[in-house]
Coordinates of N, CA, C and O in Angstrom, one line a residue:
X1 N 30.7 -4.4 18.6 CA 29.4 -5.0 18.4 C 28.4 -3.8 18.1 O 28.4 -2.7 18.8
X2 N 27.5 -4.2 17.0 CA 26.7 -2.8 16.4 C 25.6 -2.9 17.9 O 25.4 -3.9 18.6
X3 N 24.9 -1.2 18.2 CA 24.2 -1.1 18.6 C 22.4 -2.2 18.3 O 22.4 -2.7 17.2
X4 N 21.6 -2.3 19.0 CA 20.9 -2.8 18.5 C 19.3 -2.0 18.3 O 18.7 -1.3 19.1
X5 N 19.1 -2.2 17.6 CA 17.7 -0.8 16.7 C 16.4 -1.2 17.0 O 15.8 -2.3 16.7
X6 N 15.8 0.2 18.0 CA 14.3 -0.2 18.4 C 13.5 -0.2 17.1 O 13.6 0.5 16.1
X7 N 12.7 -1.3 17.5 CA 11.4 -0.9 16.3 C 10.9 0.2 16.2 O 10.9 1.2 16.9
X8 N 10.6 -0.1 15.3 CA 9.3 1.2 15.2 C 8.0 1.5 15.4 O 7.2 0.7 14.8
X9 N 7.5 2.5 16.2 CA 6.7 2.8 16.5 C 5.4 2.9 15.9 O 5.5 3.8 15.1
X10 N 4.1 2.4 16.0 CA 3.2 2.8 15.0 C 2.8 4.4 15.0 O 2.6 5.2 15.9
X11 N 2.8 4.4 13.7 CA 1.8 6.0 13.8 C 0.7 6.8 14.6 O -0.5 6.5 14.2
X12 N 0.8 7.4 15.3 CA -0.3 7.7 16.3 C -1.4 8.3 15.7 O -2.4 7.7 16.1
X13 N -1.8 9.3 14.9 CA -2.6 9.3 14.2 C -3.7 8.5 13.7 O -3.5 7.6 12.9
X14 N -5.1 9.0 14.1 CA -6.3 8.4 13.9 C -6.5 7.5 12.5 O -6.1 7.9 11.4
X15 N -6.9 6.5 12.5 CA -7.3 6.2 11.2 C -8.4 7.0 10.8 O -9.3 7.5 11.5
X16 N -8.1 7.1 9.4 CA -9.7 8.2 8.5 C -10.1 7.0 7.6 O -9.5 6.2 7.0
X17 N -11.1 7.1 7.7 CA -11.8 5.9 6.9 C -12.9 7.2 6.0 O -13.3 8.3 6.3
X18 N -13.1 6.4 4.8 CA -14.2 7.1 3.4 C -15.8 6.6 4.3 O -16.8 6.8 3.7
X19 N -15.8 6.0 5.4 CA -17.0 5.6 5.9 C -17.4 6.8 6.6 O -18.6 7.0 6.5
X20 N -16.8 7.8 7.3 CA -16.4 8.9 8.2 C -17.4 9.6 6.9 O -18.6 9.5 6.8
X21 N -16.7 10.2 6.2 CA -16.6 11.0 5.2 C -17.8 10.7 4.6 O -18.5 11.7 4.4
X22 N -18.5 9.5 4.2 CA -19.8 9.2 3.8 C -21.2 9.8 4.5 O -22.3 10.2 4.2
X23 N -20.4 9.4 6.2 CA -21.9 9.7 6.9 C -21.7 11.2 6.6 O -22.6 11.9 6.1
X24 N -20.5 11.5 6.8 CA -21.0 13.4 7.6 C -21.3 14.2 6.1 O -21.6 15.4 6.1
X25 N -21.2 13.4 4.7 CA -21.8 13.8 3.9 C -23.8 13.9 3.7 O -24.6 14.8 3.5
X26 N -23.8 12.5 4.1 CA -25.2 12.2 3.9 C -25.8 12.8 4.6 O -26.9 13.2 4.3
X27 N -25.2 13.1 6.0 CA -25.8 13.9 7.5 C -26.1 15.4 7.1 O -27.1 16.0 7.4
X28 N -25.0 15.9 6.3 CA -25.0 17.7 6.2 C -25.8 17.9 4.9 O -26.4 19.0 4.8
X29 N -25.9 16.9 3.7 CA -26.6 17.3 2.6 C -28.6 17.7 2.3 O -29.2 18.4 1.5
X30 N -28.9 17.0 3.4 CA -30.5 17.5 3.2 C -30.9 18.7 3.1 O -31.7 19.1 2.2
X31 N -30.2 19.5 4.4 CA -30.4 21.1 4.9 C -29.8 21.9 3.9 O -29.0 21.6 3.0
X32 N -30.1 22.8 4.1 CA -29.8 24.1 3.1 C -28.6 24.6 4.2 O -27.5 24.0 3.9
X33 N -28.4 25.1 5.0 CA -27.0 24.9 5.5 C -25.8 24.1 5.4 O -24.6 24.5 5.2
X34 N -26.3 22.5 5.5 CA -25.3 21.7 4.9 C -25.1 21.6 3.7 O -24.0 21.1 3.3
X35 N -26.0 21.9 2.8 CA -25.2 22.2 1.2 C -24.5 23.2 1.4 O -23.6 23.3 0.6
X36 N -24.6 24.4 2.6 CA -23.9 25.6 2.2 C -22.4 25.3 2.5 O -21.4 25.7 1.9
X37 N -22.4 24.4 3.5 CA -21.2 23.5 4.6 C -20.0 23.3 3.7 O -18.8 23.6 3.6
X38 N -21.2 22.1 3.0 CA -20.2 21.6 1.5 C -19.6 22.0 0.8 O -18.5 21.6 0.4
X39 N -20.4 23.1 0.3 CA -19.9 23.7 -0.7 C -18.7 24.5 -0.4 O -17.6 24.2 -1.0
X40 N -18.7 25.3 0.2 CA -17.5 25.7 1.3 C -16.9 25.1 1.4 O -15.9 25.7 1.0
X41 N -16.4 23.6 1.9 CA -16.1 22.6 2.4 C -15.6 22.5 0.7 O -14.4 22.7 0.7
X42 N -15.9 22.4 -0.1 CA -15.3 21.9 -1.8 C -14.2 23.2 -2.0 O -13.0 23.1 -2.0
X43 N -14.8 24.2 -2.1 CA -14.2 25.5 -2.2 C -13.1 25.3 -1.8 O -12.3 25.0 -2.7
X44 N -12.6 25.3 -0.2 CA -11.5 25.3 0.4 C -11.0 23.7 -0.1 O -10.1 23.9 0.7
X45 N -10.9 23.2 -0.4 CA -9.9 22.0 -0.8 C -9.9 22.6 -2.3 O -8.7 23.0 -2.5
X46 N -10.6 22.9 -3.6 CA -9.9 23.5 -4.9 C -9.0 24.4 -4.2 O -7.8 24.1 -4.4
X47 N -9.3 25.5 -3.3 CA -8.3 26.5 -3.6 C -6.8 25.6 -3.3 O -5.8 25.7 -3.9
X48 N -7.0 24.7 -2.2 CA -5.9 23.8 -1.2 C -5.2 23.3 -2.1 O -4.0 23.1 -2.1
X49 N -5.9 23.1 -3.0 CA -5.1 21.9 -4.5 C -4.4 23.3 -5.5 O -3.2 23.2 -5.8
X50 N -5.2 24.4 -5.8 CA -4.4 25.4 -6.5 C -3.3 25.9 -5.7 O -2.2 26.0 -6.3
X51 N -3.3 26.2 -4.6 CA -1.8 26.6 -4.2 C -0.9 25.5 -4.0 O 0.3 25.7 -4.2
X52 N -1.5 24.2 -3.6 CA -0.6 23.2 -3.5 C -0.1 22.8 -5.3 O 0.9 22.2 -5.2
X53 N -0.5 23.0 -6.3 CA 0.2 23.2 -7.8 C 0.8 24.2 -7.6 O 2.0 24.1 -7.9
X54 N 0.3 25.5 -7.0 CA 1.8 26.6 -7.6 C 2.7 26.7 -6.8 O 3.7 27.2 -7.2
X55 N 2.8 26.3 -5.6 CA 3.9 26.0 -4.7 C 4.5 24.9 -5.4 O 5.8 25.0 -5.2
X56 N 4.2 23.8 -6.2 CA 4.9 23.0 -6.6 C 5.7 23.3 -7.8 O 6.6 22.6 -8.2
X57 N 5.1 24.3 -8.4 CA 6.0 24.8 -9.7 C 6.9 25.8 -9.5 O 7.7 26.2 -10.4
X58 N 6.9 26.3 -8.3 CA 7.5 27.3 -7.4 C 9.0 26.6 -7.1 O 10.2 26.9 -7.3
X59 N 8.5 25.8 -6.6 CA 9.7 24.5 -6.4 C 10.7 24.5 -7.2 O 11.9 24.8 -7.2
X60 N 9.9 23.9 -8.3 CA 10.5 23.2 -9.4 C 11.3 24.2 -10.6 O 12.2 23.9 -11.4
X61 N 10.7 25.5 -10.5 CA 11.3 26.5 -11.6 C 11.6 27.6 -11.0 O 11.4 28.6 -11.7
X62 N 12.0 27.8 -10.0 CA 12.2 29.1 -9.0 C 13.4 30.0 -10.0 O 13.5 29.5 -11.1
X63 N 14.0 30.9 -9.8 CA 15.2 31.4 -10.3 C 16.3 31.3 -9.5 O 17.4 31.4 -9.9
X64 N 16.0 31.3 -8.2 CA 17.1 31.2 -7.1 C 16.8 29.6 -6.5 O 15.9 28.8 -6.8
X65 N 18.1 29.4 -5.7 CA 18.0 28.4 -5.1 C 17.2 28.5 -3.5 O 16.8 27.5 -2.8
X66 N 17.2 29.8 -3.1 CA 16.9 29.8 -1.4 C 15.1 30.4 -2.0 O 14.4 30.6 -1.0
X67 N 14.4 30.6 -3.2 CA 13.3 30.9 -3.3 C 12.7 29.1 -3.6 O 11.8 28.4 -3.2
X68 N 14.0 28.8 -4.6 CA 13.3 27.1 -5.0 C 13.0 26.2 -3.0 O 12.0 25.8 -2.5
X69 N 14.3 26.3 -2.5 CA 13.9 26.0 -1.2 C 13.0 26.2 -0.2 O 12.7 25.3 0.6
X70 N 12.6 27.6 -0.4 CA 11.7 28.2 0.5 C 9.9 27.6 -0.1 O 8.9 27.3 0.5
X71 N 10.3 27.8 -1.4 CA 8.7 27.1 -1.8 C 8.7 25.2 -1.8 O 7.7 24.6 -1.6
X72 N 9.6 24.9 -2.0 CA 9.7 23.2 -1.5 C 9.4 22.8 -0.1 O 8.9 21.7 0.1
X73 N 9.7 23.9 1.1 CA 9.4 23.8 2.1 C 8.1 23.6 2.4 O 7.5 22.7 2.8
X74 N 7.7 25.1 1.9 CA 6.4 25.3 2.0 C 5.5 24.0 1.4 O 4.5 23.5 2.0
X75 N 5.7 23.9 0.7 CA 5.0 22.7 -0.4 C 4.8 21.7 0.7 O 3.7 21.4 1.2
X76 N 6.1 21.1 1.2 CA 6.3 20.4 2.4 C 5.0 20.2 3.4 O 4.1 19.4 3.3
X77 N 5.3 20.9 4.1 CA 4.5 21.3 5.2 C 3.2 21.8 4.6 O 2.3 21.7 5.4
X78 N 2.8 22.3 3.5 CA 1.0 22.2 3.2 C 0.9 20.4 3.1 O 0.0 19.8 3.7
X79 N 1.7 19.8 2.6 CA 1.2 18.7 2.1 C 1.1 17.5 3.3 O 0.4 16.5 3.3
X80 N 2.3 18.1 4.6 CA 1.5 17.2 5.9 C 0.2 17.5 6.0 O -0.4 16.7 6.8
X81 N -0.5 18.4 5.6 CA -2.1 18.4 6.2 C -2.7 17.0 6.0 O -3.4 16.5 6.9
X82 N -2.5 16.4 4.8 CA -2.9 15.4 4.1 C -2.7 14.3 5.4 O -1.7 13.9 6.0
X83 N -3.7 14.0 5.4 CA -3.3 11.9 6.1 C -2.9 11.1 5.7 O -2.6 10.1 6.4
X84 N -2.7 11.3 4.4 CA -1.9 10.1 3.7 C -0.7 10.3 3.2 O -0.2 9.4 2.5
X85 N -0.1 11.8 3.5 CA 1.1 12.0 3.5 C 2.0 11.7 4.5 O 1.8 12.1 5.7
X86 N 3.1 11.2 4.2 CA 4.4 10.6 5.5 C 4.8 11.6 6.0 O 4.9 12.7 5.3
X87 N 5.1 11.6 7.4 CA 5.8 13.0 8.2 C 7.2 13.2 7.6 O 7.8 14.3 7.8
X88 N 7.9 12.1 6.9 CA 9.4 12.2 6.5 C 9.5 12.3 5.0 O 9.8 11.4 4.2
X89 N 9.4 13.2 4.7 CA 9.7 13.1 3.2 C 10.9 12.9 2.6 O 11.0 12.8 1.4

């Protein structure tokens, strides 16, 4: 007789809602600090998106196989930062 399989667990992880993301925009943009916030705040996600492309071409066109691995990993694990990325790829 097959064992019998627990459900699954929901995700523990907060929901992020674009409502979040609305206020603490509207909240930080009046001040001259919070544009500085932002902008900063934009900065660091382009750069996040540029290494997350060359880690991914890293992957994909390495010359070795333990360099293609090592940057797939990596790729990996930048891309849990993401919320809407699955822990199991």
């Amino acid at each position: 007789m097959p064992a019998r399989r627990r459900p699954r667990t929901p995700n523990p992880r907060p929901v992020r809602t674009t409502t979040t993301a609305a206020a603490t925009v509207l909240l930080l943009a009046p001040t001259a600090a919070g544009r500085t916030a932002l902008a900063y705040a934009g900065a660091a996600l382009l750069l996040l998106l540029a290494l997350t492309a060359v880690l991914a071409l890293g992957a994909a066109y390495a010359p070795r196989p333990a360099h293609r691995t090592a940057a797939r990993r990596t790729l990996t694990l930048l891309l849990r930062l993401a919320p809407w990325y699955p822990d199991r790829p």
